Short mmCIF file of C-alpha atoms in Angstrom, two decimals:
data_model
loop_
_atom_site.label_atom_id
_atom_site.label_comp_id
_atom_site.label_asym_id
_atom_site.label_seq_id
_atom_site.Cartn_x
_atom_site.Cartn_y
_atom_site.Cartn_z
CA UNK A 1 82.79 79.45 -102.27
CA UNK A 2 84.12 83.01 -100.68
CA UNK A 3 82.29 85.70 -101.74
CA UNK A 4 84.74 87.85 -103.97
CA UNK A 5 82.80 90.68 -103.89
CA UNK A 6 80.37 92.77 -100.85
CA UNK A 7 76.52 92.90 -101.16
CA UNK A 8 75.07 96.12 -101.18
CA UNK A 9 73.87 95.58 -97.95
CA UNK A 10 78.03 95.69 -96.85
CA UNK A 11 79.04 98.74 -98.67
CA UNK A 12 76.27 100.76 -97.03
CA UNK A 13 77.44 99.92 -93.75
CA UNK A 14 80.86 100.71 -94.72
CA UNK A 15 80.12 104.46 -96.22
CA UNK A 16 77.30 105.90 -94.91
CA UNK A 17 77.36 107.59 -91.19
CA UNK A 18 78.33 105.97 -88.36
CA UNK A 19 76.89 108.20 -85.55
CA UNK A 20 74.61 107.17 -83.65
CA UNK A 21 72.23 110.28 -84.41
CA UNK A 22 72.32 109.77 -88.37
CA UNK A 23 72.24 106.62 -87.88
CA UNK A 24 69.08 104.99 -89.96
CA UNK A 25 66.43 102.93 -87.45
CA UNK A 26 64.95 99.78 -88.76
CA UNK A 27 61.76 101.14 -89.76
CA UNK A 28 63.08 104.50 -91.87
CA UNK A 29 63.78 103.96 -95.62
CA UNK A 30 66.67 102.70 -96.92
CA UNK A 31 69.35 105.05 -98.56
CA UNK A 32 70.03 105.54 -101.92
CA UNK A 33 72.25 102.11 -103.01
CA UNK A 34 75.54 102.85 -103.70
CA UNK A 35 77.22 101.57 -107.04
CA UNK A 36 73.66 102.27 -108.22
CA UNK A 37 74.83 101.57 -111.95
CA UNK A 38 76.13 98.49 -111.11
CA UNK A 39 72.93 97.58 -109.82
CA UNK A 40 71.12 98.42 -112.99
CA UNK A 41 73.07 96.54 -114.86
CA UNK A 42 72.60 93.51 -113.04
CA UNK A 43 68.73 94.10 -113.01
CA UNK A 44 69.23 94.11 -117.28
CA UNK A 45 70.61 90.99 -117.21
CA UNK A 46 67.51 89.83 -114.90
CA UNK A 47 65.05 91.10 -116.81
CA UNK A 48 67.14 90.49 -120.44
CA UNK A 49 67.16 86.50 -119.05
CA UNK A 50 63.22 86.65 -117.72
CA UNK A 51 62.35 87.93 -121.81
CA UNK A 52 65.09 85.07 -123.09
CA UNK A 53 63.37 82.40 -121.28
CA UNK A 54 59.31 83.67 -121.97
CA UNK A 55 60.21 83.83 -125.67
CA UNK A 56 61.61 79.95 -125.77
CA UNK A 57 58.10 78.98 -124.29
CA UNK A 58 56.49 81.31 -126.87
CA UNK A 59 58.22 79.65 -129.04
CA UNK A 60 58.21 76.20 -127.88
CA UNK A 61 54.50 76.50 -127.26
CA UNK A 62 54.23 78.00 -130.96
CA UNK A 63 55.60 74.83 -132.32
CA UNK A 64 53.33 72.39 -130.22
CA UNK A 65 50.69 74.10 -131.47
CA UNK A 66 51.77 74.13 -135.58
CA UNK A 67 52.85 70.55 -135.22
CA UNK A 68 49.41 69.48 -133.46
CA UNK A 69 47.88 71.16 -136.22
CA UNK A 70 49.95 69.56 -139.10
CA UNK A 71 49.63 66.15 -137.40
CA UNK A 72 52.27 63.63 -137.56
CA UNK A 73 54.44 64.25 -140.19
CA UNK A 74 56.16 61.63 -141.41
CA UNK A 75 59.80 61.40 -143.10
CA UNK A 76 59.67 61.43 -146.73
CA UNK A 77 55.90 61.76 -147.35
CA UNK A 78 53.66 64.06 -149.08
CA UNK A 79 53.62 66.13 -145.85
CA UNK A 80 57.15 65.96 -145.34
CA UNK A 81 58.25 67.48 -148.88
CA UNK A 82 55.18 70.38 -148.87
CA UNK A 83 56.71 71.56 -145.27
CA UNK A 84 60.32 71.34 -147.19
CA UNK A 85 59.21 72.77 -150.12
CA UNK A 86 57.77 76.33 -147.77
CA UNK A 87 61.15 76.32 -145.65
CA UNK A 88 62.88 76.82 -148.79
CA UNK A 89 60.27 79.35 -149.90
CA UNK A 90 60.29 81.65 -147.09
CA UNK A 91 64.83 80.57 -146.64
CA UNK A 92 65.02 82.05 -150.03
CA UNK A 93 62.72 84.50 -150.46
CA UNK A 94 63.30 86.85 -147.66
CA UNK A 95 67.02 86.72 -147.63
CA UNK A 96 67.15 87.71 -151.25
CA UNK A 97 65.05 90.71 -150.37
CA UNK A 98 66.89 91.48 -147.52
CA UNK A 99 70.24 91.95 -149.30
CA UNK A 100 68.52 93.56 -152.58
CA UNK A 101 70.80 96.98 -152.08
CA UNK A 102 73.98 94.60 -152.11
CA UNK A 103 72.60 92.95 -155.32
CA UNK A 104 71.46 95.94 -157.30
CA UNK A 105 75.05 97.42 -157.00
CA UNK A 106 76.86 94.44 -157.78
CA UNK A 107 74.40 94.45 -161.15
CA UNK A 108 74.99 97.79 -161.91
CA UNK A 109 78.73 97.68 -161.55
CA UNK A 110 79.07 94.20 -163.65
CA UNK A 111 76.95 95.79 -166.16
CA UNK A 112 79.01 99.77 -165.89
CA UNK A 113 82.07 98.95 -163.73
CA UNK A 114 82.96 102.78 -164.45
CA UNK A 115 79.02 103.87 -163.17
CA UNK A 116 80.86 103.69 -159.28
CA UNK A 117 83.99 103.77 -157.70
CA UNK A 118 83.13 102.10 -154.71
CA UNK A 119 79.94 100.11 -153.01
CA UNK A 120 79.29 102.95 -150.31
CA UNK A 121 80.15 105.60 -152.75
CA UNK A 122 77.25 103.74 -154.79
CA UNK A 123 74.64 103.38 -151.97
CA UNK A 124 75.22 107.01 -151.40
CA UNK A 125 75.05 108.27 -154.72
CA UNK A 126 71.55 106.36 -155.26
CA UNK A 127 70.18 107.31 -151.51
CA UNK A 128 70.69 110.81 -152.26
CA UNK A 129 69.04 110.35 -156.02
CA UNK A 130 65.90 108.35 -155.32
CA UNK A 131 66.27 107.96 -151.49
CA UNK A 132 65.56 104.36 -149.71
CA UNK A 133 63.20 103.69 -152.11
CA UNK A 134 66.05 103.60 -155.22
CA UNK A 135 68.32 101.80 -153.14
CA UNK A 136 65.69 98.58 -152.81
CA UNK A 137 65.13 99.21 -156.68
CA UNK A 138 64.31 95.47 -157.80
CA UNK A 139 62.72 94.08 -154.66
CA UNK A 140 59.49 93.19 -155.92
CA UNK A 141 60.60 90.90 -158.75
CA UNK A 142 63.64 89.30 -156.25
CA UNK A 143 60.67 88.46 -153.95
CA UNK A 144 58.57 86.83 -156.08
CA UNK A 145 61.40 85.19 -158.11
CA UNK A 146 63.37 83.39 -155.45
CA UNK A 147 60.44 82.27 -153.09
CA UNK A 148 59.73 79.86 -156.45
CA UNK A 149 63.11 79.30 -156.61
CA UNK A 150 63.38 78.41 -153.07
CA UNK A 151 60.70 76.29 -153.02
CA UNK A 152 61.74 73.87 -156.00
CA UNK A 153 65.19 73.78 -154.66
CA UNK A 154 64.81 72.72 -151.41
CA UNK A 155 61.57 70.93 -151.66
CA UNK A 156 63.14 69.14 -154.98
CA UNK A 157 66.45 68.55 -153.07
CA UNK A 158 64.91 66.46 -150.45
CA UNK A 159 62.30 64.69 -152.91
CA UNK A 160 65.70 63.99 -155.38
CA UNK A 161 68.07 63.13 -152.34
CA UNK A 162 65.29 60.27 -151.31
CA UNK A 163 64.62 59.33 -154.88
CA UNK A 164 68.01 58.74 -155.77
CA UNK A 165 69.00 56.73 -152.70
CA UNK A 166 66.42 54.50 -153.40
CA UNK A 167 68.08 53.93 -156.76
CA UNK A 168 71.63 53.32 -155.93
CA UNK A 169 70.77 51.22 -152.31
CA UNK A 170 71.21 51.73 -149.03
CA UNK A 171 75.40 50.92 -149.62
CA UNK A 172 75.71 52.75 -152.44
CA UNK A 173 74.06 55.44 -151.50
CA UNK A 174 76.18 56.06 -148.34
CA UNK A 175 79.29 55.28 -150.20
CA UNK A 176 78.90 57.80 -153.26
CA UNK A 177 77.13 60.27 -150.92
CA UNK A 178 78.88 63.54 -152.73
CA UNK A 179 77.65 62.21 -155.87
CA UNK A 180 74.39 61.63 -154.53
CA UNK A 181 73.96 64.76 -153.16
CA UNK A 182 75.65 66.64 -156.32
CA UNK A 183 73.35 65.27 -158.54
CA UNK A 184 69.89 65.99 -156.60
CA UNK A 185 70.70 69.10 -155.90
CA UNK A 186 71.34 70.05 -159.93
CA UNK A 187 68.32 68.00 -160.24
CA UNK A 188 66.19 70.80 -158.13
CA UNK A 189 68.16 73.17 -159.52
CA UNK A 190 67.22 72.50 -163.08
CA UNK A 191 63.47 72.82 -162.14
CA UNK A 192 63.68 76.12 -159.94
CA UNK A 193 65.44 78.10 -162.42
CA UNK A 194 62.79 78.36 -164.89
CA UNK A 195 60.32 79.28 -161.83
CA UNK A 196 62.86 81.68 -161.50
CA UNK A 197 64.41 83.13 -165.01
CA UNK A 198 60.81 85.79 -165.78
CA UNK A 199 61.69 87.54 -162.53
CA UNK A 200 65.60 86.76 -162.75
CA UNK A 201 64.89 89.02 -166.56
CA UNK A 202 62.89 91.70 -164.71
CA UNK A 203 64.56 92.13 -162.13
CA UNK A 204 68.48 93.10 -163.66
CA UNK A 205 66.47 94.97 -166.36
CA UNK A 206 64.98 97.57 -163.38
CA UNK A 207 68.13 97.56 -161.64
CA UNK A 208 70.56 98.24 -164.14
CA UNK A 209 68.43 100.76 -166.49
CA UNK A 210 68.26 104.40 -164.73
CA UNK A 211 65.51 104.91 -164.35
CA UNK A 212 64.46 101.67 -163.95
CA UNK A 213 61.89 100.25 -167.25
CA UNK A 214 59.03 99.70 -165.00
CA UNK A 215 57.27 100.65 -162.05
CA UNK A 216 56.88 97.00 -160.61
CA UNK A 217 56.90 93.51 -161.02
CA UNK A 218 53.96 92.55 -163.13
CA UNK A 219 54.20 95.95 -164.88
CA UNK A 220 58.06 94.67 -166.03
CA UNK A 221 56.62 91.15 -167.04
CA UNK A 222 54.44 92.86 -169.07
CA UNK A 223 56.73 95.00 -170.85
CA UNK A 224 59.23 92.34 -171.79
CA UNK A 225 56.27 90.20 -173.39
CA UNK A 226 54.42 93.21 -174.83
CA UNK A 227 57.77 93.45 -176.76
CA UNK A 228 59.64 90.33 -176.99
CA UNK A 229 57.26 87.37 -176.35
CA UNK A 230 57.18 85.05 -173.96
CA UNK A 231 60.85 84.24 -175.42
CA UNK A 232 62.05 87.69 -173.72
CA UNK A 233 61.21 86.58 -170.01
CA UNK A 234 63.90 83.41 -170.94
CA UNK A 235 66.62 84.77 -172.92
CA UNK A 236 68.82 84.56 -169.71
CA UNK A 237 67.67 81.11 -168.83
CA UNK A 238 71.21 79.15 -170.22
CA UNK A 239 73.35 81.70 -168.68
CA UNK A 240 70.89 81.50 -165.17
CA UNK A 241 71.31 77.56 -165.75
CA UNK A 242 75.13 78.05 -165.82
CA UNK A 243 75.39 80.21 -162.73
CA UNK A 244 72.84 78.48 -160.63
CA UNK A 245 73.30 74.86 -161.13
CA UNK A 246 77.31 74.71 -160.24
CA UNK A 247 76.43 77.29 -157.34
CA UNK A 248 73.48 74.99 -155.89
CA UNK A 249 75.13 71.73 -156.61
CA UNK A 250 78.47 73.43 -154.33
CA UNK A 251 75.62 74.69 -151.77
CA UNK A 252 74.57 71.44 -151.00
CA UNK A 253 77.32 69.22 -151.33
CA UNK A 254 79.72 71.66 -149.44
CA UNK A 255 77.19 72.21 -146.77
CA UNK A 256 76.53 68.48 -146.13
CA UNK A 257 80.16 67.78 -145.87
CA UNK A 258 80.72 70.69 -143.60
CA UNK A 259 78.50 69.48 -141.43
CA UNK A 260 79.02 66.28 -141.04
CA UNK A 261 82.94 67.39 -140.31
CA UNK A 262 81.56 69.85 -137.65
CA UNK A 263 79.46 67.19 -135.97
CA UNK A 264 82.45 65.04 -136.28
CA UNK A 265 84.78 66.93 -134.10
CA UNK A 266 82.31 67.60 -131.56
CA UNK A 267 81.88 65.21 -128.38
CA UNK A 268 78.35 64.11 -129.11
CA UNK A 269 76.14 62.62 -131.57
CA UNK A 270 74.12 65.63 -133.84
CA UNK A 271 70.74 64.04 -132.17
CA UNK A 272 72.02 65.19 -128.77
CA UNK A 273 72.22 68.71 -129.38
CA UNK A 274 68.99 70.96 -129.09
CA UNK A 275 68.01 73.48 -130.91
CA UNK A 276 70.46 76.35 -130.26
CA UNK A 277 73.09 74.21 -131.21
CA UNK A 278 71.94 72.67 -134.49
CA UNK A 279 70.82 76.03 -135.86
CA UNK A 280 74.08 77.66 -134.91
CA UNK A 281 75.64 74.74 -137.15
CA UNK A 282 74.01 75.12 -139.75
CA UNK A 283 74.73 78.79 -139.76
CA UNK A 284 78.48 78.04 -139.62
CA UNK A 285 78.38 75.12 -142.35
CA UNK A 286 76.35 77.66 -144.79
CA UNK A 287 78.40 80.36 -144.46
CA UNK A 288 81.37 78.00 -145.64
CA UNK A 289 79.55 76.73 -148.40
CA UNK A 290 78.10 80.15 -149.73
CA UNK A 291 81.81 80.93 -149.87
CA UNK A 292 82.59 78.61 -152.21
CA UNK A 293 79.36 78.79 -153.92
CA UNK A 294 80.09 82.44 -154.72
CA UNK A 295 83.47 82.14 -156.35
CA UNK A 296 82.57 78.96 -158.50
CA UNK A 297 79.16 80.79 -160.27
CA UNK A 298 80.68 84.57 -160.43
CA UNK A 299 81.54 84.51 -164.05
CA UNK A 300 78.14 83.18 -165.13
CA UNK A 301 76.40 85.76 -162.81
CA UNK A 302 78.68 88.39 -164.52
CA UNK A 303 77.12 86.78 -167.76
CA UNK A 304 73.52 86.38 -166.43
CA UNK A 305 73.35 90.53 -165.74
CA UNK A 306 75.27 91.29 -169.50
CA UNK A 307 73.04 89.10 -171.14
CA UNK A 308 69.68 90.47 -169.81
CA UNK A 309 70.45 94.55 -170.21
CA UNK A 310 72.82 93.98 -173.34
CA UNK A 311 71.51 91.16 -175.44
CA UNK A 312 70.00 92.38 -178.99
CA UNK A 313 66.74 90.92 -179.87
CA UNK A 314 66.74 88.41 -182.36
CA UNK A 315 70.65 87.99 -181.41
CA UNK A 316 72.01 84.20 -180.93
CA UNK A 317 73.28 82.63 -177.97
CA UNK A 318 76.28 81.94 -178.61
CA UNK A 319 77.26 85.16 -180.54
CA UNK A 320 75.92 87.48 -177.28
CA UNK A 321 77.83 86.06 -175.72
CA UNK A 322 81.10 86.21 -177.42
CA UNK A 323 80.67 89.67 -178.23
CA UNK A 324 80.39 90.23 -174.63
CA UNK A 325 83.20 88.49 -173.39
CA UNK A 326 84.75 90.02 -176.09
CA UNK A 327 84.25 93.40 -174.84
CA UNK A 328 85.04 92.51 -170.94
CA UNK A 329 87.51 89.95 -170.87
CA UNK A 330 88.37 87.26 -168.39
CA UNK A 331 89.14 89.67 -165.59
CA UNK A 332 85.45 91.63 -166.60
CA UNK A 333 83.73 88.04 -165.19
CA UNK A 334 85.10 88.93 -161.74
CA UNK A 335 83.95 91.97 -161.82
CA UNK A 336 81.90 92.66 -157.84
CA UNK A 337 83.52 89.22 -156.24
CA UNK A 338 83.97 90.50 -153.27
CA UNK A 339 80.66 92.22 -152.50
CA UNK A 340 78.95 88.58 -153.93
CA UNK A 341 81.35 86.70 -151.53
CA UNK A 342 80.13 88.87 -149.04
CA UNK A 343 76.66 88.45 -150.11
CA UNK A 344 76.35 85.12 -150.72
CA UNK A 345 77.87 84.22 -147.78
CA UNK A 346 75.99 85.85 -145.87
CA UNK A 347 72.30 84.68 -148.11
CA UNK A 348 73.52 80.92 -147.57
CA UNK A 349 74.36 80.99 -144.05
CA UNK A 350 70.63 82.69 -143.24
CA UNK A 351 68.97 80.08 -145.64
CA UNK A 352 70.17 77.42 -144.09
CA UNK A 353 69.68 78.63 -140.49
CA UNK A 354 66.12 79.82 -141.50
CA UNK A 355 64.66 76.55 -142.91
CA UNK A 356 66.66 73.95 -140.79
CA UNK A 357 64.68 76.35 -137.94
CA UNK A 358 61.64 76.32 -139.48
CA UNK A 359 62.11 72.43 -139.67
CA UNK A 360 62.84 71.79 -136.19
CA UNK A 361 59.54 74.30 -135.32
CA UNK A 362 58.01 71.43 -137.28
CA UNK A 363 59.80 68.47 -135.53
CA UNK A 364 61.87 67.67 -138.69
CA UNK A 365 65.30 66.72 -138.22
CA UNK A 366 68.01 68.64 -139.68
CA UNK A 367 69.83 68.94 -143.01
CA UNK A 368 73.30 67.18 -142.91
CA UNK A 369 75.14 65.74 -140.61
CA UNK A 370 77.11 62.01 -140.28
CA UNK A 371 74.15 59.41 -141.51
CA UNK A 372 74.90 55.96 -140.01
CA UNK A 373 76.70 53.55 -142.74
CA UNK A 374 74.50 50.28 -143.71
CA UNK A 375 74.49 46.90 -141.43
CA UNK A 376 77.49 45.16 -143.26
CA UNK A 377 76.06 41.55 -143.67
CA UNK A 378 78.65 39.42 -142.22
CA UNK A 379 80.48 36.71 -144.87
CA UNK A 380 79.33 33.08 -144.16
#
């Protein structure tokens, strides 16, 4: 292959001095390189590849070493649902943290939509109030809240997924696969969401009361029953059950079927690909999927943050509720789509890149993905 462009060596030789008494000898140093950015730049890359390379064996070494400990983990036992059950744990419970100063604006403004004109005009106005602290008002109780969650819903989606294969068969199960997954995954859902509905009540209490009712996590827990009961911590479960259950059931199902489509249009089988690849799929499919999950639960999490700051004690259900709807209207339940398509999008796509990682760092396959249809038993 020609070389398209001249080595250092060349362009010295070209532009330094030709006579013979500035000429350089053999043994005196060499000049000053010219192009000397370019040069750094390419050294970068070296060293930016050399660091690349040493943290794949870190990593790869990492893994040898947590699956040696673990021992063989095999597919659908006891092992295989507690390792599920922490990749949904840590999925869930870091992203939610992460984007807490997305979710305590969205709360406030569903709750006030005249409190801000504008997310950054919000951040701002808070920052400059209570500083970074204010901003992550409600960390502590999103934390806690959705590392349960996450741990019932993945860890119960995989258990329910098996569970109810075994029910329907091996046929039926591949042929009603939506269904399948549909109903495990409001199955886990079901479960997680009273792990999840204490903190769920804490936490839009200390975001959307200025300032916020208590000092922490426990602290709020035990203001609400101090005051209300045990019954206080729940009050919000129905409406949680409402948003979370159509939202996780469209997670899941949406996710598996992107998947599979991705893998389908791609020139090799999903056990081909390493690990880049499969991550970087998941990514993609769960940032699709939080899409949709977003837009089909945003009324009910408009509902979920009215009932917890606005519901009167000793007030029904069902009346709460109308009197709130009553007061918004439909186009008050859309109230913050766009920063929770944002920020569920963004949530779903890290979940499922985080704990289909952490299951190939345990030699798990990953989620989703075409599944191969039963042996058809040939008619004699």
């Amino acid at each position: 292959m020609p070389i398209l462009y001249p080595t250092q060596g060349a362009l010295n030789e070209v532009f330094n001095s030709r006579h013979p008494l500035t000429r350089l000898t053999p043994t005196q140093s060499q000049p000053k390189p010219i192009f000397s950015a370019w040069s750094a730049v390419e050294d970068a890359k070296s060293k930016a590849g050399a660091l690349s390379e040493k943290a794949q064996a870190e990593l790869k070494h990492a893994s040898a070493t947590a699956q040696a400990k673990a021992g063989h983990i095999e597919l659908y036992s006891g092992k295989y649902y507690a390792a599920c059950t922490f990749g949904g744990l840590i999925a869930c419970g870091l992203t939610h943290t992460a984007v807490t100063p997305l979710d305590l604006v969205k709360c406030r403004r569903q709750v006030d939509p005249k409190m801000y004109k504008g997310n950054f005009q919000a951040w701002g106005m808070i920052g400059r109030a209570e500083g970074f602290r204010g901003i992550m008002t409600g960390w502590g109780p999103t934390f806690f809240g959705y590392c349960a969650q996450g741990a019932f819903k993945y860890g119960g989606y995989e258990y329910f997924k098996k569970f109810y294969s075994d029910l329907a068969g091996e046929e039926n199960a591949y042929k009603y696969k939506t269904s399948l997954y549909l109903t495990a995954s409001a199955s886990a859902e079901f479960i997680a969401d009273i792990a999840l509905c204490p903190f769920e009540a804490v936490k839009v209490r200390m975001q959307t009361t200025i300032p916020p009712f208590a000092t922490g996590t426990f602290n709020g827990l035990g203001i609400i029953t101090e005051k209300e009961g045990l019954a206080g911590l729940y009050k919000g479960l129905y409406p949680l059950w409402g948003r979370q259950i159509p939202y996780t059931m469209m997670k899941f199902a949406s996710f598996e079927t992107i998947v599979e489509m991705i893998y389908g249009y791609m020139p090799k089988k999903k056990s081909d690909y390493g690990r880049g690849v499969q991550t970087a799929v998941s990514f993609a499919g769960g940032y699709a999927a939080g899409i949709l999950c977003a837009i089909v639960s945003h009324p009910a999490d408009v509902m979920v943050s009215k009932l917890n700051a606005n519901r009167q004690p000793g007030e029904a259900f069902g009346a709460a509720m109308g009197r709130i709807y009553k007061d918004i209207g439909f186009g008050g339940l859309w109230n913050g789509l766009i920063i929770r398509i944002f920020m569920i999008g963004t949530l779903t796509s890290l979940q499922w890149g985080i704990y289909d990682s952490f299951k190939i760092f345990m030699g798990l396959p990953t989620t989703g993905g075409a599944a191969p249809p039963p042996k058809q038993t040939a008619n004699l």
